[in-house]
Tab-separated table of C-alpha atoms in Angstrom:
chain	number	residue	atom	x	y	z
F	1	UNK	CA	-0.055	-0.124	0.032
F	2	UNK	CA	1.143	3.685	-0.688
F	3	UNK	CA	-0.168	6.137	1.685
F	4	UNK	CA	-0.439	9.831	0.460
F	5	UNK	CA	-1.373	12.981	2.446
F	6	UNK	CA	-5.253	13.192	2.938
F	7	UNK	CA	-7.049	16.040	0.974
F	8	UNK	CA	-10.729	16.325	1.558
F	9	UNK	CA	-13.720	13.888	1.965
F	10	UNK	CA	-17.361	14.319	2.545
F	11	UNK	CA	-19.377	11.476	3.952
F	12	UNK	CA	-23.058	11.352	4.226
F	13	UNK	CA	-24.613	9.795	7.341
F	14	UNK	CA	-28.113	9.061	7.742
F	15	UNK	CA	-27.038	9.177	11.436
F	16	UNK	CA	-23.977	10.741	13.432
F	17	UNK	CA	-22.849	9.854	16.586
F	18	UNK	CA	-22.118	13.190	18.303
F	19	UNK	CA	-22.179	14.629	21.692
F	20	UNK	CA	-24.249	17.437	23.342
F	21	UNK	CA	-23.705	18.684	26.784
F	22	UNK	CA	-21.507	15.455	27.526
F	23	UNK	CA	-24.358	13.027	26.271
F	24	UNK	CA	-24.218	10.888	23.228
F	25	UNK	CA	-26.394	12.606	20.427
F	26	UNK	CA	-27.364	11.141	17.139
F	27	UNK	CA	-27.888	13.479	14.267
F	28	UNK	CA	-30.104	12.601	11.308
F	29	UNK	CA	-28.959	13.202	7.685
F	30	UNK	CA	-26.075	14.975	8.323
F	31	UNK	CA	-22.432	15.220	6.387
F	32	UNK	CA	-19.132	15.173	7.828
F	33	UNK	CA	-16.521	17.057	6.269
F	34	UNK	CA	-13.040	16.096	6.605
F	35	UNK	CA	-10.008	18.503	5.538
F	36	UNK	CA	-6.517	16.765	5.724
F	37	UNK	CA	-6.146	15.034	8.892
F	38	UNK	CA	-9.230	16.927	10.929
F	39	UNK	CA	-12.596	17.104	10.919
F	40	UNK	CA	-13.812	20.400	9.500
F	41	UNK	CA	-17.640	20.312	9.590
F	42	UNK	CA	-20.886	18.596	10.441
F	43	UNK	CA	-23.302	20.101	8.278
F	44	UNK	CA	-26.856	19.277	6.818
F	45	UNK	CA	-25.615	20.724	3.256
F	46	UNK	CA	-23.666	18.776	1.009
F	47	UNK	CA	-20.100	19.972	0.698
F	48	UNK	CA	-17.569	19.941	-1.941
F	49	UNK	CA	-14.723	17.377	-1.625
F	50	UNK	CA	-12.440	15.675	-3.455
F	51	UNK	CA	-13.758	12.201	-2.388
F	52	UNK	CA	-17.747	12.362	-1.788
F	53	UNK	CA	-19.627	9.284	-0.231
F	54	UNK	CA	-23.295	9.941	-0.297
F	55	UNK	CA	-24.617	6.293	0.037
F	56	UNK	CA	-27.664	6.519	2.340
F	57	UNK	CA	-27.650	4.220	5.382
F	58	UNK	CA	-24.292	4.953	6.990
F	59	UNK	CA	-23.965	5.408	10.847
F	60	UNK	CA	-20.920	7.413	11.223
F	61	UNK	CA	-19.155	6.604	14.462
F	62	UNK	CA	-16.004	8.231	15.761
F	63	UNK	CA	-13.115	5.675	14.620
F	64	UNK	CA	-13.325	2.781	16.985
F	65	UNK	CA	-10.360	2.230	19.249
F	66	UNK	CA	-9.318	-1.470	20.311
F	67	UNK	CA	-6.959	-1.232	23.111
F	68	UNK	CA	-5.850	-4.617	23.601
F	69	UNK	CA	-5.035	-7.010	20.755
F	70	UNK	CA	-2.444	-9.484	19.873
F	71	UNK	CA	-2.241	-10.186	16.034
F	72	UNK	CA	0.533	-12.725	16.509
F	73	UNK	CA	-0.048	-14.751	19.582
F	74	UNK	CA	-3.738	-15.313	19.030
F	75	UNK	CA	-3.224	-16.471	15.709
F	76	UNK	CA	-0.763	-19.045	16.594
F	77	UNK	CA	-3.713	-20.488	19.053
F	78	UNK	CA	-6.767	-19.910	16.699
F	79	UNK	CA	-8.670	-22.871	16.128
F	80	UNK	CA	-6.347	-24.851	18.199
F	81	UNK	CA	-7.754	-23.887	21.907
F	82	UNK	CA	-11.532	-23.795	21.336
F	83	UNK	CA	-13.647	-26.615	23.045
F	84	UNK	CA	-10.989	-26.974	25.880
F	85	UNK	CA	-8.358	-28.098	23.444
F	86	UNK	CA	-4.726	-27.395	24.321
F	87	UNK	CA	-5.531	-26.678	28.021
F	88	UNK	CA	-3.428	-28.637	30.579
F	89	UNK	CA	-5.695	-29.469	33.434
F	90	UNK	CA	-8.312	-26.725	32.301
F	91	UNK	CA	-5.845	-24.077	33.275
F	92	UNK	CA	-4.514	-20.951	31.239
F	93	UNK	CA	-2.979	-21.469	27.964
F	94	UNK	CA	-0.774	-18.379	28.327
F	95	UNK	CA	2.223	-20.500	29.746
F	96	UNK	CA	1.577	-23.589	27.812
F	97	UNK	CA	0.847	-22.509	24.393
F	98	UNK	CA	0.988	-18.661	23.883
F	99	UNK	CA	4.552	-17.607	25.287
F	100	UNK	CA	6.282	-20.710	24.427
F	101	UNK	CA	5.254	-20.884	20.781
F	102	UNK	CA	5.343	-17.089	20.097
F	103	UNK	CA	8.966	-17.324	21.384
F	104	UNK	CA	9.725	-20.124	19.149
F	105	UNK	CA	7.787	-18.927	16.134
F	106	UNK	CA	9.767	-15.488	16.167
F	107	UNK	CA	12.831	-17.633	15.993
F	108	UNK	CA	11.978	-19.729	12.908
F	109	UNK	CA	10.164	-16.923	10.924
F	110	UNK	CA	11.989	-14.681	8.347
F	111	UNK	CA	11.584	-11.218	8.344
F	112	UNK	CA	9.284	-11.349	5.540
F	113	UNK	CA	7.122	-14.074	7.133
F	114	UNK	CA	6.775	-12.032	10.351
F	115	UNK	CA	5.650	-8.942	8.013
F	116	UNK	CA	3.151	-11.209	6.568
F	117	UNK	CA	1.659	-12.211	10.003
F	118	UNK	CA	1.769	-8.318	10.895
F	119	UNK	CA	-0.188	-7.456	7.716
F	120	UNK	CA	-2.783	-10.339	8.408
F	121	UNK	CA	-3.606	-9.107	11.767
F	122	UNK	CA	-3.992	-5.185	10.822
F	123	UNK	CA	-6.094	-6.433	7.868
F	124	UNK	CA	-8.377	-8.095	10.394
F	125	UNK	CA	-8.352	-5.103	12.589
F	126	UNK	CA	-9.412	-2.460	10.095
F	127	UNK	CA	-12.264	-5.152	8.899
F	128	UNK	CA	-13.281	-5.672	12.526
F	129	UNK	CA	-14.032	-1.803	12.566
F	130	UNK	CA	-11.011	-0.505	14.426
F	131	UNK	CA	-9.146	2.909	13.580
F	132	UNK	CA	-6.932	2.660	16.478
F	133	UNK	CA	-5.253	-0.546	18.293
F	134	UNK	CA	-2.951	-0.977	21.192
F	135	UNK	CA	-1.015	-3.996	20.282
F	136	UNK	CA	1.274	-5.749	23.049
F	137	UNK	CA	3.739	-8.257	21.498
F	138	UNK	CA	7.018	-9.996	22.093
F	139	UNK	CA	10.214	-8.296	21.044
F	140	UNK	CA	11.480	-9.969	17.913
F	141	UNK	CA	8.599	-8.794	15.904
F	142	UNK	CA	9.351	-5.337	15.090
F	143	UNK	CA	7.452	-5.781	11.878
F	144	UNK	CA	4.429	-4.748	13.587
F	145	UNK	CA	5.275	-1.290	13.468
F	146	UNK	CA	6.304	-1.701	9.744
F	147	UNK	CA	2.973	-3.092	8.803
F	148	UNK	CA	1.110	-0.191	10.915
F	149	UNK	CA	3.001	2.481	9.094
F	150	UNK	CA	2.276	0.900	5.667
F	151	UNK	CA	-1.389	-0.097	6.211
F	152	UNK	CA	-2.381	3.254	7.889
F	153	UNK	CA	-4.143	2.095	11.177
F	154	UNK	CA	-3.200	4.233	14.306
F	155	UNK	CA	-1.066	2.253	16.150
F	156	UNK	CA	0.109	1.914	19.893
F	157	UNK	CA	2.930	-0.417	19.612
F	158	UNK	CA	3.635	-2.258	22.859
F	159	UNK	CA	6.657	-4.624	22.845
F	160	UNK	CA	6.855	-6.732	25.938
F	161	UNK	CA	9.092	-6.400	28.803
F	162	UNK	CA	9.743	-9.424	30.856
F	163	UNK	CA	12.026	-10.112	33.824
F	164	UNK	CA	12.064	-13.509	32.337
F	165	UNK	CA	11.074	-14.114	28.883
F	166	UNK	CA	11.178	-17.984	29.198
F	167	UNK	CA	8.294	-18.812	31.531
F	168	UNK	CA	6.763	-22.284	31.496
F	169	UNK	CA	4.163	-24.211	32.914
F	170	UNK	CA	4.318	-28.081	33.845
F	171	UNK	CA	1.394	-30.406	33.689
F	172	UNK	CA	-0.048	-29.165	37.054
F	173	UNK	CA	0.085	-25.490	35.929
F	174	UNK	CA	3.338	-24.572	38.311
F	175	UNK	CA	5.275	-21.987	36.409
F	176	UNK	CA	8.898	-21.906	36.278
F	177	UNK	CA	11.166	-19.115	35.051
F	178	UNK	CA	14.806	-18.948	33.768
F	179	UNK	CA	17.041	-16.036	33.105
F	180	UNK	CA	16.832	-12.419	33.815
F	181	UNK	CA	15.736	-10.196	30.615
F	182	UNK	CA	14.168	-7.090	32.094
F	183	UNK	CA	17.395	-4.941	31.476
F	184	UNK	CA	17.908	-6.027	27.973
F	185	UNK	CA	14.078	-5.639	27.159
F	186	UNK	CA	13.882	-2.148	28.430
F	187	UNK	CA	16.917	-1.338	26.226
F	188	UNK	CA	15.160	-2.870	23.238
F	189	UNK	CA	11.984	-0.838	24.151
F	190	UNK	CA	13.983	2.388	24.089
F	191	UNK	CA	15.440	1.575	20.574
F	192	UNK	CA	11.979	0.915	19.301
F	193	UNK	CA	10.925	4.245	20.914
F	194	UNK	CA	13.711	6.161	19.279
F	195	UNK	CA	12.957	4.480	15.845
F	196	UNK	CA	9.175	4.866	15.794
F	197	UNK	CA	7.607	7.266	18.298
F	198	UNK	CA	5.589	10.112	16.396
F	199	UNK	CA	5.903	8.572	12.913
F	200	UNK	CA	3.573	9.782	10.298
F	201	UNK	CA	2.934	12.911	12.417
F	202	UNK	CA	1.930	10.969	15.467
F	203	UNK	CA	-0.094	8.171	13.941
F	204	UNK	CA	2.769	5.534	15.232
F	205	UNK	CA	3.312	5.818	18.770
F	206	UNK	CA	4.435	3.367	21.578
F	207	UNK	CA	3.126	1.974	24.877
F	208	UNK	CA	5.246	0.696	27.871
F	209	UNK	CA	4.352	-3.070	28.275
F	210	UNK	CA	5.721	-5.001	31.273
F	211	UNK	CA	4.031	-8.192	30.410
F	212	UNK	CA	2.394	-9.317	33.509
F	213	UNK	CA	2.432	-9.019	37.332
F	214	UNK	CA	3.681	-12.651	37.741
F	215	UNK	CA	6.459	-12.258	34.776
F	216	UNK	CA	7.937	-8.952	35.985
F	217	UNK	CA	9.672	-8.071	39.308
F	218	UNK	CA	9.390	-4.873	41.022
F	219	UNK	CA	12.622	-3.636	39.775
F	220	UNK	CA	11.474	-3.894	36.281
F	221	UNK	CA	7.932	-2.651	36.817
F	222	UNK	CA	9.457	0.389	38.921
F	223	UNK	CA	12.072	1.138	36.019
F	224	UNK	CA	9.379	0.695	33.150
F	225	UNK	CA	6.969	2.779	34.560
F	226	UNK	CA	9.138	5.481	35.479
F	227	UNK	CA	10.588	5.405	32.003
F	228	UNK	CA	7.077	5.539	30.597
F	229	UNK	CA	6.223	8.570	32.642
F	230	UNK	CA	9.408	10.386	31.998
F	231	UNK	CA	8.232	9.920	28.137
F	232	UNK	CA	4.523	10.554	28.657
F	233	UNK	CA	3.361	7.129	27.240
F	234	UNK	CA	0.788	4.669	28.614
F	235	UNK	CA	1.593	1.845	30.544
F	236	UNK	CA	-0.354	-1.430	29.827
F	237	UNK	CA	0.021	-4.931	31.416
F	238	UNK	CA	-1.968	-8.157	32.073
F	239	UNK	CA	-3.397	-8.436	35.445
F	240	UNK	CA	-5.145	-10.853	37.555
F	241	UNK	CA	-5.878	-12.758	34.420
F	242	UNK	CA	-5.931	-16.193	36.338
F	243	UNK	CA	-6.357	-17.487	39.691
F	244	UNK	CA	-2.532	-19.093	39.165
F	245	UNK	CA	-1.383	-15.518	38.945
F	246	UNK	CA	-3.084	-14.391	42.120
F	247	UNK	CA	-1.684	-17.269	44.003
F	248	UNK	CA	1.972	-16.735	42.733
F	249	UNK	CA	1.838	-12.921	43.851
F	250	UNK	CA	0.387	-13.670	46.999
F	251	UNK	CA	3.147	-16.187	47.761
F	252	UNK	CA	5.579	-13.804	46.658
F	253	UNK	CA	4.576	-10.389	47.977
F	254	UNK	CA	3.398	-10.947	51.682
F	255	UNK	CA	-0.358	-11.921	50.536
F	256	UNK	CA	-0.728	-8.954	48.237
F	257	UNK	CA	-3.234	-9.372	45.442
F	258	UNK	CA	-2.001	-8.436	41.842
F	259	UNK	CA	-3.422	-4.983	42.188
F	260	UNK	CA	-2.125	-4.304	45.512
F	261	UNK	CA	1.282	-5.418	44.007
F	262	UNK	CA	1.110	-2.685	41.448
F	263	UNK	CA	-0.018	-0.152	44.155
F	264	UNK	CA	2.658	-0.980	46.431
F	265	UNK	CA	4.907	-0.286	43.486
F	266	UNK	CA	3.736	2.981	42.694
F	267	UNK	CA	2.543	1.524	39.154
F	268	UNK	CA	-1.450	1.750	39.711
F	269	UNK	CA	-2.317	4.974	38.263
F	270	UNK	CA	-4.279	6.911	35.560
F	271	UNK	CA	-1.839	6.136	32.938
F	272	UNK	CA	-2.158	2.284	33.816
F	273	UNK	CA	-4.341	0.218	31.349
F	274	UNK	CA	-4.823	-3.333	32.993
F	275	UNK	CA	-5.846	-6.254	30.830
F	276	UNK	CA	-8.246	-8.691	32.058
F	277	UNK	CA	-8.735	-8.204	35.489
F	278	UNK	CA	-10.926	-11.203	35.882
F	279	UNK	CA	-9.496	-12.606	39.165
F	280	UNK	CA	-9.774	-9.076	41.043
F	281	UNK	CA	-11.627	-8.628	44.321
F	282	UNK	CA	-14.181	-6.290	44.847
F	283	UNK	CA	-11.591	-4.476	47.096
F	284	UNK	CA	-9.051	-4.559	44.153
F	285	UNK	CA	-11.468	-2.822	41.678
F	286	UNK	CA	-12.488	-0.262	44.144
F	287	UNK	CA	-8.568	0.468	44.661
F	288	UNK	CA	-8.051	0.559	40.586
F	289	UNK	CA	-11.021	3.221	40.546
F	290	UNK	CA	-9.515	5.238	43.347
F	291	UNK	CA	-6.172	5.291	41.098
F	292	UNK	CA	-7.833	6.194	38.006
F	293	UNK	CA	-6.533	3.087	36.382
F	294	UNK	CA	-8.487	1.445	33.418
F	295	UNK	CA	-9.834	-2.274	33.006
F	296	UNK	CA	-9.130	-3.771	29.392
F	297	UNK	CA	-12.137	-6.013	29.125
F	298	UNK	CA	-11.930	-8.948	26.448
F	299	UNK	CA	-15.046	-10.939	27.125
F	300	UNK	CA	-14.831	-13.597	24.443
F	301	UNK	CA	-11.419	-14.948	24.807
F	302	UNK	CA	-12.440	-16.066	28.375
F	303	UNK	CA	-15.964	-16.983	27.408
F	304	UNK	CA	-14.222	-19.761	25.016
F	305	UNK	CA	-13.044	-21.376	28.305
F	306	UNK	CA	-16.178	-20.910	30.273
F	307	UNK	CA	-14.932	-17.911	32.466
F	308	UNK	CA	-16.956	-14.903	32.809
F	309	UNK	CA	-15.425	-11.432	32.208
F	310	UNK	CA	-18.081	-8.968	32.990
F	311	UNK	CA	-17.759	-5.328	31.521
F	312	UNK	CA	-20.615	-4.438	34.074
F	313	UNK	CA	-18.688	-5.810	37.008
F	314	UNK	CA	-15.815	-3.548	36.330
F	315	UNK	CA	-17.866	-0.613	35.355
F	316	UNK	CA	-20.152	-0.653	37.989
F	317	UNK	CA	-17.042	-0.489	40.814
F	318	UNK	CA	-16.176	2.889	39.008
F	319	UNK	CA	-13.225	1.671	36.925
F	320	UNK	CA	-12.977	3.198	33.632
F	321	UNK	CA	-13.661	0.156	31.451
F	322	UNK	CA	-12.980	-0.178	27.531
F	323	UNK	CA	-13.359	-3.135	25.301
F	324	UNK	CA	-10.863	-4.815	23.443
F	325	UNK	CA	-10.486	-8.064	21.483
F	326	UNK	CA	-7.247	-9.758	22.910
F	327	UNK	CA	-6.627	-10.771	19.337
F	328	UNK	CA	-8.923	-13.885	19.554
F	329	UNK	CA	-11.599	-12.378	16.847
F	330	UNK	CA	-10.883	-9.209	15.957
F	331	UNK	CA	-14.697	-7.983	15.306
F	332	UNK	CA	-14.789	-5.129	17.536
F	333	UNK	CA	-18.586	-4.834	17.224
F	334	UNK	CA	-18.767	-8.476	17.806
F	335	UNK	CA	-16.914	-8.062	21.102
F	336	UNK	CA	-19.161	-5.412	22.263
F	337	UNK	CA	-21.946	-7.619	21.699
F	338	UNK	CA	-20.252	-10.227	23.920
F	339	UNK	CA	-20.000	-7.579	26.760
F	340	UNK	CA	-23.351	-6.815	26.671
F	341	UNK	CA	-24.506	-10.254	26.704
F	342	UNK	CA	-22.200	-11.711	29.347
F	343	UNK	CA	-22.637	-8.494	31.605
F	344	UNK	CA	-26.358	-8.932	31.772
F	345	UNK	CA	-26.183	-12.887	32.252
F	346	UNK	CA	-23.661	-12.076	35.162
F	347	UNK	CA	-25.812	-9.270	36.710
F	348	UNK	CA	-28.933	-11.127	36.268
F	349	UNK	CA	-30.423	-7.770	34.919
F	350	UNK	CA	-31.304	-6.157	31.515
F	351	UNK	CA	-30.299	-2.541	32.327
F	352	UNK	CA	-26.389	-3.029	32.733
F	353	UNK	CA	-24.054	-2.654	29.998
F	354	UNK	CA	-26.346	-0.588	27.826
F	355	UNK	CA	-25.666	0.702	24.284
F	356	UNK	CA	-24.483	4.010	24.992
F	357	UNK	CA	-21.975	2.933	27.401
F	358	UNK	CA	-20.611	0.215	25.201
F	359	UNK	CA	-20.225	2.247	22.392
F	360	UNK	CA	-18.376	4.861	24.880
F	361	UNK	CA	-16.409	1.945	25.792
F	362	UNK	CA	-14.809	1.838	22.365
F	363	UNK	CA	-14.830	5.712	21.588
F	364	UNK	CA	-14.648	8.176	24.176
F	365	UNK	CA	-13.612	6.242	27.049
F	366	UNK	CA	-10.892	4.599	25.152
F	367	UNK	CA	-9.655	7.999	24.101
F	368	UNK	CA	-9.798	9.207	27.570
F	369	UNK	CA	-7.717	5.982	28.687
F	370	UNK	CA	-4.812	7.177	26.639
F	371	UNK	CA	-5.275	10.843	26.941
F	372	UNK	CA	-6.422	11.731	23.785
F	373	UNK	CA	-9.074	14.475	23.582
F	374	UNK	CA	-8.964	14.679	19.729
F	375	UNK	CA	-10.180	11.098	19.290
F	376	UNK	CA	-13.237	9.268	20.143
F	377	UNK	CA	-15.578	12.016	18.911
F	378	UNK	CA	-17.006	13.539	15.799
F	379	UNK	CA	-16.673	17.285	15.801
F	380	UNK	CA	-15.017	20.142	14.140
F	381	UNK	CA	-11.124	19.978	15.047
F	382	UNK	CA	-11.346	16.484	16.125
F	383	UNK	CA	-8.706	14.089	14.476
F	384	UNK	CA	-10.316	12.544	11.442
F	385	UNK	CA	-10.833	8.932	12.468
F	386	UNK	CA	-14.379	7.321	11.644
F	387	UNK	CA	-15.713	3.879	11.290
F	388	UNK	CA	-18.879	3.584	8.879
F	389	UNK	CA	-21.481	1.140	9.742
F	390	UNK	CA	-23.699	0.081	6.974
F	391	UNK	CA	-27.191	-0.217	8.537
F	392	UNK	CA	-29.102	-1.107	5.372
F	393	UNK	CA	-28.418	-4.972	5.831
F	394	UNK	CA	-31.624	-7.094	6.210
F	395	UNK	CA	-30.761	-8.054	9.854
F	396	UNK	CA	-30.710	-4.270	11.044
F	397	UNK	CA	-34.053	-3.426	9.483
F	398	UNK	CA	-36.420	-2.260	10.511
F	399	UNK	CA	-34.265	0.314	12.604
F	400	UNK	CA	-35.570	2.352	15.506
F	401	UNK	CA	-32.381	2.981	17.586
F	402	UNK	CA	-29.182	2.902	15.679
F	403	UNK	CA	-27.040	2.741	18.779
F	404	UNK	CA	-28.949	-0.456	20.187
F	405	UNK	CA	-28.766	-2.036	16.413
F	406	UNK	CA	-24.844	-1.660	16.557
F	407	UNK	CA	-24.385	-3.302	19.859
F	408	UNK	CA	-26.881	-5.910	19.552
F	409	UNK	CA	-27.532	-6.764	15.928
F	410	UNK	CA	-24.320	-5.734	14.026
F	411	UNK	CA	-21.191	-7.239	13.481
F	412	UNK	CA	-17.708	-7.043	11.326
F	413	UNK	CA	-19.774	-7.711	8.026
F	414	UNK	CA	-21.753	-4.498	8.719
F	415	UNK	CA	-18.364	-2.603	8.636
F	416	UNK	CA	-18.211	-0.371	5.330
F	417	UNK	CA	-15.466	2.067	5.992
F	418	UNK	CA	-12.617	3.001	8.256
F	419	UNK	CA	-10.950	6.179	8.098
F	420	UNK	CA	-7.590	7.071	9.943
F	421	UNK	CA	-6.091	10.573	9.808
F	422	UNK	CA	-8.453	11.774	7.043
F	423	UNK	CA	-7.350	8.522	4.909
F	424	UNK	CA	-10.121	6.315	3.849
F	425	UNK	CA	-8.519	2.854	4.338
F	426	UNK	CA	-11.167	0.597	4.241
F	427	UNK	CA	-14.465	1.220	1.783
F	428	UNK	CA	-17.352	-1.135	0.773
F	429	UNK	CA	-15.739	-3.483	3.433
F	430	UNK	CA	-12.694	-3.811	1.552
F	431	UNK	CA	-9.002	-2.789	2.023
F	432	UNK	CA	-8.105	-0.206	-0.539
F	433	UNK	CA	-4.838	-0.208	-2.020
F	434	UNK	CA	-4.008	-3.717	-0.749
F	435	UNK	CA	-4.740	-7.325	-2.056
F	436	UNK	CA	-6.550	-9.088	0.647
F	437	UNK	CA	-6.222	-12.608	-0.730
F	438	UNK	CA	-2.577	-12.292	-0.869
F	439	UNK	CA	-2.311	-10.812	2.674
F	440	UNK	CA	-4.270	-13.531	3.965
F	441	UNK	CA	-2.629	-16.433	2.202
F	442	UNK	CA	0.841	-15.388	3.053
F	443	UNK	CA	0.117	-14.645	6.676
F	444	UNK	CA	-1.548	-18.026	7.084
F	445	UNK	CA	1.273	-19.934	5.532
F	446	UNK	CA	3.708	-18.155	8.087
F	447	UNK	CA	1.572	-19.075	11.048
F	448	UNK	CA	1.337	-22.744	9.502
F	449	UNK	CA	5.197	-23.072	10.037
F	450	UNK	CA	4.787	-22.757	13.586
F	451	UNK	CA	1.840	-25.003	13.670
F	452	UNK	CA	4.054	-27.644	12.083
F	453	UNK	CA	6.963	-27.630	15.050
F	454	UNK	CA	6.918	-30.713	17.038
F	455	UNK	CA	6.740	-28.442	20.195
F	456	UNK	CA	3.362	-26.938	18.785
F	457	UNK	CA	1.708	-30.324	18.184
F	458	UNK	CA	2.677	-31.313	21.791
F	459	UNK	CA	1.308	-28.332	23.328
F	460	UNK	CA	-1.886	-28.338	21.493
F	461	UNK	CA	-2.209	-31.913	22.099
F	462	UNK	CA	-2.849	-31.223	25.988
């Protein structure tokens, strides 16, 4: 793909999501005009522009934001770990499958093959409606940045830091560690920051990503957080994603929970985005709310293992809660729908996790979590990131409330367009300027090389 500087684009929205007095408002039959990388106007009259999209039935949303995703690791696990497959004693696949196989995969794949996997992931993100992604991944696949730069998505790359990058779980679920990689990982992160931070007028950025509480010791967590705060970049980590992690942290650090551990270290704060948190106590969530931290809720990846990850539980404790796909199924509208259903079942109530809340979780709340007041809203002067949902499909008609339709009935098949920085990257549901078939075939072939490894067959058999 070859990206050029954006010109002007006018898009007609049968529905346009805006805000009035802090509340979501849907405008009927308005045009959104973008000039360069900014939204220039919202108007009832047809503007002049280089590109005009005037198809009726669009619902124009702020560019959707997916702040927790793993293009590479979840591709390795895809269709191998559903229905309980690959789970030793029904435990987490993080240490038995994801960490060891991604480490080995990076070793055997060429730069071209790693680039193919990265392109495939970003293609899926765009077709799933995301204009922005925060992508934690192992050091060793810097091609994620290259693919993001090439394909136009707004990208917060979050290369992992580990105190040990070789954590493995035995058949009982006990995790053992080897080595001390923290200093080398921070050095590698600094090099990537120097290379990539701010590329393409700020579209490419970094986040600090110590992997998890049980793979990062106190010294690394303190050093990484201090470095992130000195640079003004977000911090993201995995927190309380399993009962095993809670037991590990409690045993190491005087009975502290993972959230208490991070608070003890000074890591828990408004710049922290903590993924999953499913094993957090109510006290942990109150602590996170008091510190201003954000929960990254990814319900479907846990639902496949029979575990409830309820958006409503986090939100009702006052924690800012946003929705991410965790790489499992990069359909952001589908993930929002899962958050709604799982929350209502878990609470036994129909009124929790309502449509405005959940749309906010992938727009304005996500923008607030990373300190981006220019994103997550359609208003003059905001950055020109938009997601276009086609509401004319039969399963979305007849239509009364477009917000409820998006949350309860829509999915990636209804994503017609994605604009980032005023550039239309996806239109008619298809990638512009790239060959979807070739991207898909090349990425799948690269992952197949990992699946063919003897250790992969062994990992998936358990």
